[in-house]
Amino acid sequence: MSRTRRLWMLISSTLITALVVTSCATGPDNKQNSLRPEGDSAEKIMNLFSPIFWLATVIGIAVIVATIYVSFKFRATDKNRSPKQIHGNSVLEIGWTILPLIILIGIAIPTVQTVFELDKKADPGAIKVQVVGKQWWWQFAVETDSYQILNADGTVKTDEEGKPETANSVVTANELVVPVNRQIELDLRACDGETPVVDKTVDELKQANPCNVIHSFWIPSLGGKVDAVPGRSNRLVLKAQNEGIFTGQCTEYCGLSHGVMRMQVRVVSEAEYSKWIEGMQKPPVQPSIASEGQTPTPAQRAIEKFGCANCHAMDNPATVSYGPNLTHFGPDFENEVLGGGSIPKTEEHTWRWVYNATDWENGWGIPMQADDCRLGVAPGEGKRCVGMPNFSVPYVYKGSDGKELKLPAMTETEAKAIGDYLYKNK
Amino acid sequence: MTVIAPETKLERNILKKDANRIKGSALTALIKRPTKTTGPFSWVTSVDHKKIGILYIAVALLFFVAGGIEALLIRLQLFSPNSSVLTAVQYNQMFTMHGTTMVFLVGMPIIAGFGNYLIPLMIGARDVAFPRLNMFGFWVFLFGGVFIYSSFFLGGAPDGGWFGYTPLTSSPYDSGILPGNGTNFWAIGLLLLAVGSTTSALNFIVTVTNMRAPGMKLMRMPVFVWMMTIISFLTVFALPVFSAALIMVFFDRNFGTTFFFSATGGDPLLYQHMFWIFGHPEVYILILPGMGIVSEILPVFSRKPLFGYSVIVFSGIAIGFVSWGVWAHHMFASGLGPVAVSAFSVSTMLVGVPTGVKIFNWLGTLWGGSIKFTSAMLYSVGFIAMFTIGGLSGVTHAVSPADTQQTDTYYIIAHFHYVLFGGLVFALFGGVHYWFPKVFGRMMSEKLGKITFWIIFVGFNLTFAPMHLSGLAGQARRTWRYQEELGVTFLNQMATVGAFLIAFGVLLLVINIVKSKFKGEVTGSDPWDARTLEWSIPSPAPEYNFLEVPRVSSVDDFWHKKYEEDPDGRSILRDGVDLKEEPLRVTTEEAVSKYGVHLPSPSIWPMIVPLGMTIGAYGLVLFNWYTCAIGVAVTAAGLIGWAIEPDTENAEHGGAH
């Protein structure tokens, strides 16, 4: 085969490979794919990225083909042993400096335009959600109209002064429900509220405030990612164009279980959304504490025994707590998730998570650093309280004063009782 | 010894110097100054830039294997979506150590090694400006690297990521956020390494400024020397910022400060700014020497000068300056605000211009040449292609809205591996093939070299090309597991197979190096018919480098001494030049006694000081103040011994200036 023939074969096979490769260009339809936008923001980004990517591909192929071509054309032969010693060419230099510059200016203009467009505040009428990244799950506080907090028996909940409690948000975890074609304005944070600075030592502050890491919120089908930084509030505006479940994950390394810190956005019709909000504003089907005069159920006894209320709000849909608000844990839809968004919400997964949330080897949990949470103290105090502890084993804690604290293991029966209680609180 | 009563200030100073020399000799007589420059122990005490260069490269290659094993473990874990090859803790340690190793224990030191060996040879000097400081840099690197790796056995390796974002890494060490000592080892270890890198860089700057041979104007220096000079300036200005950030992290973590703790007014993003204003120049520190190596190899195997020499030099300088103005493109998702994001988008696009210019100039070098595809040339041409791909994906990152989809995904991993592996590592492997004959006087096997290249080339593309797609399709970085539903399992499996192919290729390269050192075809001073000064001396390079200081009259002076140009512009051999003639080689003793060569003497102190620093470092991370005190004492003793000792002493050679 002649050299020229071989050369053209090489060039054409390179081109074909490149074309084949880049034609897999949209990737799998996995509902977590930036190349298949299903939201306004992701679409705007794709409209900017796609032509630039193709331009870059064409330039790349051109340079590589040129490299291969030149390498073959000027191979050493007996005839060209002594090539002309050319040192440069000013016209070429100016040309191949100016041309890329012009191309880049052409790219820069729509880039800056898109930056400002995506940074715009949401329209009035958008649904506001305060998102807090925690280790290792996402908390969503969806703003609603003002509503009264009710007890499980239907009476109005009152505060210490006897005034009825009202709230204007519902707090949930792992899954954010939103209506289709409506703007959602996310306020991304890494801390619950502001920690008062006075009267605390620095160590106490550092231990007491669990906002010790940066997270990043990413639902690629709907939009780009924005970090949740301690001390800051970052805005992300999304608008889903289609109904469905769009998954995402934390995209800023946040420690041990960063790799399985996931979440999803469930896009539903306006009617379904209103129904969901209404359901979230109601009191729980079962309270976590027995009312006066009533015998506690097995679940209520187990909840008290293992101190769930130390970390989880359970009777008030508007309360923010160290762990997820479990008031309406029970699934309202299919394919909900628990355990930091990486575990499907089924009855079995629920009680097994309560039993041992660290059982990642068998798929019932995720890695945690949380054994000392069983001390029952406020979150953050104690040596290792990041996540949810393993209740299936006894807990022994030796204090610095030498005193030992022994806590019993949870039985499967107790776990199942709690799981059942949670699953029924839809 | 006659006592001279000092009458003038000059005489007083001479007497003082004599007295110090005697004192110094008395002190160092306690520890006798090493004199031998041959034999195994001479590798510990040598200040010869060539020995130090080889040590840097050899130890960096060992760390390359370690970092490679970490990568293979990562790829094994990611072969299937819900794998248990590694626990989450182990996986987090693996990606932290892989990044830390490759950047700080391979990239920086191997570049220092190439620079060490080649800069004096390329500018016609005998050694660097500060030979003992040079030796110090190597020992800090070795001890610092061992220090960081010892963390595996002393409570667990660092697991905060190679970049170590706060407040994850700056949370109190007993808060359970990143438990154990790993992050302390990371911070202190990197502080140690930064000292070595900074002193090395200073050394190179002074060497290039002061010690060029007569006629070696700046615009006649080889491009590799230019690139090393530019990155030395970048190092000197960038590393101290990172060191300051590391100290702040260490203090937040262990001594109760709150630089990065938001509740008391600190700002986690401050760390990111400090890290990346170092971190971005750092990646140019890593790639520019690779570009320099390629700029040396391409002309030799095209038998043409480098196309656009001055443009390549000025674009390197431009990259050096602009690299300071793009750092926040690593922070596009952190909430900087649209003005800052736009500004850094535009500046990042700008830095692509000088980079692109270099690619075109390299193609111009190949054009019209007489191209011989040796292994070194394969790697260099491969560099052009791979770096183009990596550079173009980099331009897509500059489009900041697009970057909010790309950042922290496998798309970014694809980008930087194309520029760092397909770029820097390819250039380094090419450089190994190219300069091996100069270092060892033998050729590497070309046949094995070519097979190795293609295996590594295929393996590399198989590993990293799929990541462009898997990243955009939803696979995030630094994730111990991924969802089966993502549908990227096959892409990950391809990448794992590719990684093992790379490993096999690297194994072949190591075999080639070792085999060729002992059994390679013996060669003379100029096996490639090359262009720069290092090829004018015998192979292996003699200890004294040049018997006579060369007189330089142009770029590629050595080539012009061999060849002149005919009216057509083609090179023809000059009259009386016999390419087979070998330059004169004498023993070091003869060089000193007959040819007036002065060489720096070996020393032990530049190894003692890093030893003391490392002992002190262990004291810090293990909270043992006695160990700290011992470390400080040894460091101080080392510094005093070093300061008093004259740079050259009666030895096998040398003698006072």
PDB file of N, CA and C in Angstrom, chain A residues 28 30 32 34 49 56 60 70 74 76 80-83 85 87 93 96 104 115 119 197 206 212 214 218 220 223 225 227 232 234 251-253 256 258 262 369 383-384, chain B residues 92 159 165 167 175-176 179 252 257 263 269 272 303 308 333-334 338 349 361 368-371 392 400 404-408 472-474 478 483 485-486 531 569-571:
ATOM      1  N   PRO A  28     -26.533   8.458  28.362  1.00  0.00           N
ATOM      2  CA  PRO A  28     -27.705   7.691  28.780  1.00  0.00           C
ATOM      3  C   PRO A  28     -28.836   8.589  29.295  1.00  0.00           C
ATOM      4  N   ASN A  30     -30.620   9.015  32.000  1.00  0.00           N
ATOM      5  CA  ASN A  30     -30.609   8.567  33.375  1.00  0.00           C
ATOM      6  C   ASN A  30     -31.217   9.572  34.349  1.00  0.00           C
ATOM      7  N   GLN A  32     -30.196  12.281  35.212  1.00  0.00           N
ATOM      8  CA  GLN A  32     -29.171  13.037  35.929  1.00  0.00           C
ATOM      9  C   GLN A  32     -28.135  13.486  34.903  1.00  0.00           C
ATOM     10  N   SER A  34     -26.675  16.251  32.199  1.00  0.00           N
ATOM     11  CA  SER A  34     -26.647  17.650  31.772  1.00  0.00           C
ATOM     12  C   SER A  34     -26.816  17.778  30.263  1.00  0.00           C
ATOM     13  N   PHE A  49     -23.260  25.761  25.658  1.00  0.00           N
ATOM     14  CA  PHE A  49     -22.162  24.806  25.666  1.00  0.00           C
ATOM     15  C   PHE A  49     -22.058  24.039  24.355  1.00  0.00           C
ATOM     16  N   ALA A  56     -14.992  23.318  19.436  1.00  0.00           N
ATOM     17  CA  ALA A  56     -13.751  22.812  20.013  1.00  0.00           C
ATOM     18  C   ALA A  56     -13.397  21.457  19.420  1.00  0.00           C
ATOM     19  N   GLY A  60     -10.119  20.642  17.421  1.00  0.00           N
ATOM     20  CA  GLY A  60      -9.271  19.564  17.930  1.00  0.00           C
ATOM     21  C   GLY A  60      -8.960  18.545  16.847  1.00  0.00           C
ATOM     22  N   VAL A  70       1.317  16.073   8.970  1.00  0.00           N
ATOM     23  CA  VAL A  70       2.668  16.638   8.911  1.00  0.00           C
ATOM     24  C   VAL A  70       3.708  15.585   9.268  1.00  0.00           C
ATOM     25  N   PHE A  74       6.404  14.672   6.194  1.00  0.00           N
ATOM     26  CA  PHE A  74       7.794  15.100   6.284  1.00  0.00           C
ATOM     27  C   PHE A  74       8.670  14.072   6.968  1.00  0.00           C
ATOM     28  N   ALA A  76      11.493  11.410   7.537  1.00  0.00           N
ATOM     29  CA  ALA A  76      12.865  11.430   7.024  1.00  0.00           C
ATOM     30  C   ALA A  76      13.027  10.430   5.882  1.00  0.00           C
ATOM     31  N   ASN A  80      15.212  14.174   1.866  1.00  0.00           N
ATOM     32  CA  ASN A  80      15.053  15.402   2.648  1.00  0.00           C
ATOM     33  C   ASN A  80      15.931  15.423   3.890  1.00  0.00           C
ATOM     34  N   ARG A  81      17.107  14.818   3.797  1.00  0.00           N
ATOM     35  CA  ARG A  81      17.986  14.724   4.974  1.00  0.00           C
ATOM     36  C   ARG A  81      18.323  16.087   5.560  1.00  0.00           C
ATOM     37  N   SER A  82      18.314  17.095   4.687  1.00  0.00           N
ATOM     38  CA  SER A  82      18.752  18.398   5.175  1.00  0.00           C
ATOM     39  C   SER A  82      17.703  19.457   4.878  1.00  0.00           C
ATOM     40  N   PRO A  83      16.716  19.555   5.751  1.00  0.00           N
ATOM     41  CA  PRO A  83      15.623  20.486   5.464  1.00  0.00           C
ATOM     42  C   PRO A  83      16.049  21.936   5.635  1.00  0.00           C
ATOM     43  N   GLN A  85      16.346  25.461   7.111  1.00  0.00           N
ATOM     44  CA  GLN A  85      16.351  25.849   8.519  1.00  0.00           C
ATOM     45  C   GLN A  85      15.501  27.101   8.741  1.00  0.00           C
ATOM     46  N   HIS A  87      13.217  29.685  10.609  1.00  0.00           N
ATOM     47  CA  HIS A  87      13.164  30.076  12.016  1.00  0.00           C
ATOM     48  C   HIS A  87      11.798  30.572  12.463  1.00  0.00           C
ATOM     49  N   GLU A  93       2.520  34.004  12.675  1.00  0.00           N
ATOM     50  CA  GLU A  93       2.438  34.228  14.117  1.00  0.00           C
ATOM     51  C   GLU A  93       1.297  35.177  14.444  1.00  0.00           C
ATOM     52  N   TRP A  96      -2.096  33.363  13.663  1.00  0.00           N
ATOM     53  CA  TRP A  96      -2.610  32.375  14.602  1.00  0.00           C
ATOM     54  C   TRP A  96      -2.620  32.836  16.049  1.00  0.00           C
ATOM     55  N   LEU A 104     -12.318  33.465  20.595  1.00  0.00           N
ATOM     56  CA  LEU A 104     -12.584  33.519  22.028  1.00  0.00           C
ATOM     57  C   LEU A 104     -13.484  34.701  22.389  1.00  0.00           C
ATOM     58  N   VAL A 115     -24.164  34.221  32.017  1.00  0.00           N
ATOM     59  CA  VAL A 115     -23.854  34.354  33.443  1.00  0.00           C
ATOM     60  C   VAL A 115     -24.868  35.262  34.123  1.00  0.00           C
ATOM     61  N   ASP A 119     -28.050  34.426  36.802  1.00  0.00           N
ATOM     62  CA  ASP A 119     -27.905  34.950  38.147  1.00  0.00           C
ATOM     63  C   ASP A 119     -29.157  35.718  38.587  1.00  0.00           C
ATOM     64  N   VAL A 197     -23.272  34.185  68.843  1.00  0.00           N
ATOM     65  CA  VAL A 197     -21.841  34.165  69.108  1.00  0.00           C
ATOM     66  C   VAL A 197     -21.538  34.361  70.587  1.00  0.00           C
ATOM     67  N   LYS A 206     -17.418  25.706  67.690  1.00  0.00           N
ATOM     68  CA  LYS A 206     -17.023  24.814  66.616  1.00  0.00           C
ATOM     69  C   LYS A 206     -17.721  23.480  66.767  1.00  0.00           C
ATOM     70  N   ASN A 212     -19.896  22.371  59.320  1.00  0.00           N
ATOM     71  CA  ASN A 212     -18.442  22.321  59.256  1.00  0.00           C
ATOM     72  C   ASN A 212     -17.893  22.016  57.888  1.00  0.00           C
ATOM     73  N   ILE A 214     -18.440  22.304  53.325  1.00  0.00           N
ATOM     74  CA  ILE A 214     -19.111  22.862  52.153  1.00  0.00           C
ATOM     75  C   ILE A 214     -19.764  21.703  51.389  1.00  0.00           C
ATOM     76  N   TRP A 218     -26.525  19.799  43.070  1.00  0.00           N
ATOM     77  CA  TRP A 218     -26.468  19.585  41.616  1.00  0.00           C
ATOM     78  C   TRP A 218     -27.559  18.657  41.154  1.00  0.00           C
ATOM     79  N   PRO A 220     -28.357  17.884  37.538  1.00  0.00           N
ATOM     80  CA  PRO A 220     -27.890  18.267  36.199  1.00  0.00           C
ATOM     81  C   PRO A 220     -28.978  18.407  35.155  1.00  0.00           C
ATOM     82  N   GLY A 223     -30.279  22.055  36.048  1.00  0.00           N
ATOM     83  CA  GLY A 223     -29.420  23.236  36.062  1.00  0.00           C
ATOM     84  C   GLY A 223     -28.026  22.912  36.537  1.00  0.00           C
ATOM     85  N   LYS A 225     -24.535  23.443  39.078  1.00  0.00           N
ATOM     86  CA  LYS A 225     -24.432  23.278  40.525  1.00  0.00           C
ATOM     87  C   LYS A 225     -24.046  24.583  41.191  1.00  0.00           C
ATOM     88  N   ASP A 227     -22.651  25.903  45.164  1.00  0.00           N
ATOM     89  CA  ASP A 227     -22.152  25.432  46.460  1.00  0.00           C
ATOM     90  C   ASP A 227     -23.012  25.918  47.613  1.00  0.00           C
ATOM     91  N   ARG A 232     -22.710  31.516  54.207  1.00  0.00           N
ATOM     92  CA  ARG A 232     -23.230  32.180  53.013  1.00  0.00           C
ATOM     93  C   ARG A 232     -24.585  31.658  52.612  1.00  0.00           C
ATOM     94  N   ASN A 234     -26.412  31.150  48.927  1.00  0.00           N
ATOM     95  CA  ASN A 234     -26.232  31.213  47.469  1.00  0.00           C
ATOM     96  C   ASN A 234     -27.548  30.897  46.778  1.00  0.00           C
ATOM     97  N   THR A 251     -21.902  17.706  45.167  1.00  0.00           N
ATOM     98  CA  THR A 251     -20.701  17.765  44.345  1.00  0.00           C
ATOM     99  C   THR A 251     -19.648  18.682  44.943  1.00  0.00           C
ATOM    100  N   GLU A 252     -19.471  18.613  46.253  1.00  0.00           N
ATOM    101  CA  GLU A 252     -18.292  19.189  46.884  1.00  0.00           C
ATOM    102  C   GLU A 252     -17.920  18.243  48.011  1.00  0.00           C
ATOM    103  N   TYR A 253     -16.706  17.733  47.971  1.00  0.00           N
ATOM    104  CA  TYR A 253     -16.296  16.695  48.920  1.00  0.00           C
ATOM    105  C   TYR A 253     -16.554  17.144  50.341  1.00  0.00           C
ATOM    106  N   LEU A 256     -16.721  11.699  54.863  1.00  0.00           N
ATOM    107  CA  LEU A 256     -16.815  10.256  54.715  1.00  0.00           C
ATOM    108  C   LEU A 256     -17.807   9.781  53.661  1.00  0.00           C
ATOM    109  N   HIS A 258     -19.588  11.481  51.413  1.00  0.00           N
ATOM    110  CA  HIS A 258     -19.874  12.396  50.304  1.00  0.00           C
ATOM    111  C   HIS A 258     -20.329  11.616  49.083  1.00  0.00           C
ATOM    112  N   ARG A 262     -26.966  11.894  48.131  1.00  0.00           N
ATOM    113  CA  ARG A 262     -27.738  12.155  46.913  1.00  0.00           C
ATOM    114  C   ARG A 262     -29.090  12.761  47.255  1.00  0.00           C
ATOM    115  N   GLN A 369     -19.914   8.427  61.120  1.00  0.00           N
ATOM    116  CA  GLN A 369     -18.972   8.627  62.234  1.00  0.00           C
ATOM    117  C   GLN A 369     -19.780   9.113  63.425  1.00  0.00           C
ATOM    118  N   LYS A 383     -17.547  13.405  70.938  1.00  0.00           N
ATOM    119  CA  LYS A 383     -16.414  13.244  70.058  1.00  0.00           C
ATOM    120  C   LYS A 383     -16.815  13.028  68.607  1.00  0.00           C
ATOM    121  N   ARG A 384     -17.680  12.068  68.362  1.00  0.00           N
ATOM    122  CA  ARG A 384     -17.990  11.768  66.976  1.00  0.00           C
ATOM    123  C   ARG A 384     -19.495  11.668  66.811  1.00  0.00           C
TER     124      ARG A 384
ATOM    125  N   ASN B  92     -11.504   7.515  50.196  1.00  0.00           N
ATOM    126  CA  ASN B  92     -11.216   8.937  50.380  1.00  0.00           C
ATOM    127  C   ASN B  92      -9.724   9.167  50.582  1.00  0.00           C
ATOM    128  N   ASP B 159      -7.196  12.339  54.266  1.00  0.00           N
ATOM    129  CA  ASP B 159      -8.394  12.016  53.494  1.00  0.00           C
ATOM    130  C   ASP B 159      -9.261  13.243  53.266  1.00  0.00           C
ATOM    131  N   TYR B 165     -10.034  21.406  51.113  1.00  0.00           N
ATOM    132  CA  TYR B 165     -10.922  22.546  51.382  1.00  0.00           C
ATOM    133  C   TYR B 165     -11.311  22.620  52.848  1.00  0.00           C
ATOM    134  N   PRO B 167     -14.216  24.270  55.563  1.00  0.00           N
ATOM    135  CA  PRO B 167     -13.818  23.873  56.908  1.00  0.00           C
ATOM    136  C   PRO B 167     -13.724  22.362  57.134  1.00  0.00           C
ATOM    137  N   SER B 175     -13.091  16.656  66.361  1.00  0.00           N
ATOM    138  CA  SER B 175     -14.515  16.894  66.168  1.00  0.00           C
ATOM    139  C   SER B 175     -15.190  15.780  65.383  1.00  0.00           C
ATOM    140  N   GLY B 176     -14.399  14.839  64.894  1.00  0.00           N
ATOM    141  CA  GLY B 176     -15.007  13.748  64.146  1.00  0.00           C
ATOM    142  C   GLY B 176     -15.288  14.071  62.698  1.00  0.00           C
ATOM    143  N   PRO B 179     -11.516  12.581  61.183  1.00  0.00           N
ATOM    144  CA  PRO B 179     -10.848  12.122  62.401  1.00  0.00           C
ATOM    145  C   PRO B 179      -9.419  11.679  62.128  1.00  0.00           C
ATOM    146  N   ASP B 252      -6.231  26.306  62.848  1.00  0.00           N
ATOM    147  CA  ASP B 252      -7.671  26.127  63.078  1.00  0.00           C
ATOM    148  C   ASP B 252      -7.940  24.738  63.635  1.00  0.00           C
ATOM    149  N   THR B 257      -7.860  28.433  66.519  1.00  0.00           N
ATOM    150  CA  THR B 257      -8.138  29.663  65.761  1.00  0.00           C
ATOM    151  C   THR B 257      -9.365  29.433  64.874  1.00  0.00           C
ATOM    152  N   ALA B 263     -18.960  30.954  61.911  1.00  0.00           N
ATOM    153  CA  ALA B 263     -19.746  31.453  63.040  1.00  0.00           C
ATOM    154  C   ALA B 263     -19.045  32.596  63.763  1.00  0.00           C
ATOM    155  N   LEU B 269     -14.352  30.384  52.245  1.00  0.00           N
ATOM    156  CA  LEU B 269     -13.905  30.669  50.876  1.00  0.00           C
ATOM    157  C   LEU B 269     -12.537  31.321  50.844  1.00  0.00           C
ATOM    158  N   GLN B 272     -10.142  28.844  49.808  1.00  0.00           N
ATOM    159  CA  GLN B 272     -10.168  28.512  48.382  1.00  0.00           C
ATOM    160  C   GLN B 272      -9.425  29.559  47.564  1.00  0.00           C
ATOM    161  N   ARG B 303      15.203  17.936  12.508  1.00  0.00           N
ATOM    162  CA  ARG B 303      16.405  18.508  11.919  1.00  0.00           C
ATOM    163  C   ARG B 303      16.170  19.945  11.441  1.00  0.00           C
ATOM    164  N   GLY B 308       9.633  29.816  15.464  1.00  0.00           N
ATOM    165  CA  GLY B 308       9.136  30.896  16.313  1.00  0.00           C
ATOM    166  C   GLY B 308       9.697  30.867  17.722  1.00  0.00           C
ATOM    167  N   ALA B 333     -18.647  27.735  41.006  1.00  0.00           N
ATOM    168  CA  ALA B 333     -19.904  27.317  41.618  1.00  0.00           C
ATOM    169  C   ALA B 333     -20.047  27.814  43.049  1.00  0.00           C
ATOM    170  N   SER B 334     -19.064  28.573  43.556  1.00  0.00           N
ATOM    171  CA  SER B 334     -19.068  28.873  44.982  1.00  0.00           C
ATOM    172  C   SER B 334     -19.849  30.122  45.346  1.00  0.00           C
ATOM    173  N   PRO B 338     -21.970  37.435  39.638  1.00  0.00           N
ATOM    174  CA  PRO B 338     -21.813  37.417  38.176  1.00  0.00           C
ATOM    175  C   PRO B 338     -20.658  38.256  37.661  1.00  0.00           C
ATOM    176  N   MET B 349     -10.221  32.507  29.287  1.00  0.00           N
ATOM    177  CA  MET B 349     -10.188  32.330  27.828  1.00  0.00           C
ATOM    178  C   MET B 349      -8.915  32.949  27.264  1.00  0.00           C
ATOM    179  N   ASN B 361       3.242  26.734  16.698  1.00  0.00           N
ATOM    180  CA  ASN B 361       4.680  26.818  16.449  1.00  0.00           C
ATOM    181  C   ASN B 361       5.337  25.446  16.428  1.00  0.00           C
ATOM    182  N   GLY B 368       7.977  20.704   6.970  1.00  0.00           N
ATOM    183  CA  GLY B 368       9.173  20.874   6.142  1.00  0.00           C
ATOM    184  C   GLY B 368      10.411  20.240   6.753  1.00  0.00           C
ATOM    185  N   GLY B 369      10.229  19.451   7.777  1.00  0.00           N
ATOM    186  CA  GLY B 369      11.394  18.861   8.422  1.00  0.00           C
ATOM    187  C   GLY B 369      11.755  17.503   7.853  1.00  0.00           C
ATOM    188  N   SER B 370      12.686  16.857   8.524  1.00  0.00           N
ATOM    189  CA  SER B 370      13.082  15.495   8.165  1.00  0.00           C
ATOM    190  C   SER B 370      12.866  14.677   9.427  1.00  0.00           C
ATOM    191  N   ILE B 371      11.622  14.169   9.566  1.00  0.00           N
ATOM    192  CA  ILE B 371      11.182  13.704  10.880  1.00  0.00           C
ATOM    193  C   ILE B 371      11.574  12.254  11.130  1.00  0.00           C
ATOM    194  N   LEU B 392      -8.392  22.185  24.828  1.00  0.00           N
ATOM    195  CA  LEU B 392      -9.717  22.561  24.319  1.00  0.00           C
ATOM    196  C   LEU B 392     -10.797  22.279  25.358  1.00  0.00           C
ATOM    197  N   SER B 400     -18.161  29.769  31.964  1.00  0.00           N
ATOM    198  CA  SER B 400     -18.548  29.449  33.341  1.00  0.00           C
ATOM    199  C   SER B 400     -19.939  28.845  33.522  1.00  0.00           C
ATOM    200  N   THR B 404     -20.507  25.157  35.469  1.00  0.00           N
ATOM    201  CA  THR B 404     -21.327  24.767  36.621  1.00  0.00           C
ATOM    202  C   THR B 404     -21.923  23.374  36.422  1.00  0.00           C
ATOM    203  N   GLN B 405     -21.975  22.904  35.201  1.00  0.00           N
ATOM    204  CA  GLN B 405     -22.345  21.503  34.986  1.00  0.00           C
ATOM    205  C   GLN B 405     -21.109  20.615  35.083  1.00  0.00           C
ATOM    206  N   GLN B 406     -19.934  21.138  34.642  1.00  0.00           N
ATOM    207  CA  GLN B 406     -18.743  20.305  34.522  1.00  0.00           C
ATOM    208  C   GLN B 406     -17.966  20.131  35.824  1.00  0.00           C
ATOM    209  N   THR B 407     -17.924  21.201  36.646  1.00  0.00           N
ATOM    210  CA  THR B 407     -17.009  21.154  37.781  1.00  0.00           C
ATOM    211  C   THR B 407     -17.395  20.059  38.758  1.00  0.00           C
ATOM    212  N   ASP B 408     -16.434  19.465  39.393  1.00  0.00           N
ATOM    213  CA  ASP B 408     -16.639  18.356  40.335  1.00  0.00           C
ATOM    214  C   ASP B 408     -17.240  17.117  39.695  1.00  0.00           C
ATOM    215  N   LEU B 472     -20.304  14.582  32.128  1.00  0.00           N
ATOM    216  CA  LEU B 472     -21.453  15.389  31.725  1.00  0.00           C
ATOM    217  C   LEU B 472     -22.751  14.624  31.912  1.00  0.00           C
ATOM    218  N   ALA B 473     -22.671  13.280  31.848  1.00  0.00           N
ATOM    219  CA  ALA B 473     -23.881  12.472  31.995  1.00  0.00           C
ATOM    220  C   ALA B 473     -24.232  12.221  33.451  1.00  0.00           C
ATOM    221  N   GLY B 474     -23.512  12.832  34.385  1.00  0.00           N
ATOM    222  CA  GLY B 474     -23.943  12.816  35.776  1.00  0.00           C
ATOM    223  C   GLY B 474     -23.025  12.166  36.790  1.00  0.00           C
ATOM    224  N   ARG B 478     -14.833  12.187  43.271  1.00  0.00           N
ATOM    225  CA  ARG B 478     -14.565  11.904  44.681  1.00  0.00           C
ATOM    226  C   ARG B 478     -15.704  11.105  45.294  1.00  0.00           C
ATOM    227  N   GLN B 483     -24.347   5.358  41.157  1.00  0.00           N
ATOM    228  CA  GLN B 483     -25.603   4.615  40.995  1.00  0.00           C
ATOM    229  C   GLN B 483     -25.556   3.833  39.697  1.00  0.00           C
ATOM    230  N   GLU B 485     -28.087   3.236  38.059  1.00  0.00           N
ATOM    231  CA  GLU B 485     -29.059   3.904  37.178  1.00  0.00           C
ATOM    232  C   GLU B 485     -28.396   4.960  36.304  1.00  0.00           C
ATOM    233  N   LEU B 486     -27.204   5.426  36.681  1.00  0.00           N
ATOM    234  CA  LEU B 486     -26.526   6.441  35.859  1.00  0.00           C
ATOM    235  C   LEU B 486     -26.208   5.926  34.472  1.00  0.00           C
ATOM    236  N   ARG B 531      21.182  19.815  19.093  1.00  0.00           N
ATOM    237  CA  ARG B 531      21.404  21.242  18.843  1.00  0.00           C
ATOM    238  C   ARG B 531      21.961  22.026  20.020  1.00  0.00           C
ATOM    239  N   GLY B 569      19.467  27.735   2.544  1.00  0.00           N
ATOM    240  CA  GLY B 569      19.005  27.661   3.929  1.00  0.00           C
ATOM    241  C   GLY B 569      19.079  26.269   4.517  1.00  0.00           C
ATOM    242  N   ARG B 570      19.722  25.348   3.826  1.00  0.00           N
ATOM    243  CA  ARG B 570      19.843  23.995   4.368  1.00  0.00           C
ATOM    244  C   ARG B 570      21.175  23.834   5.091  1.00  0.00           C
ATOM    245  N   SER B 571      21.187  22.946   6.081  1.00  0.00           N
ATOM    246  CA  SER B 571      22.407  22.777   6.875  1.00  0.00           C
ATOM    247  C   SER B 571      23.393  21.875   6.153  1.00  0.00           C
TER     248      SER B 571
END
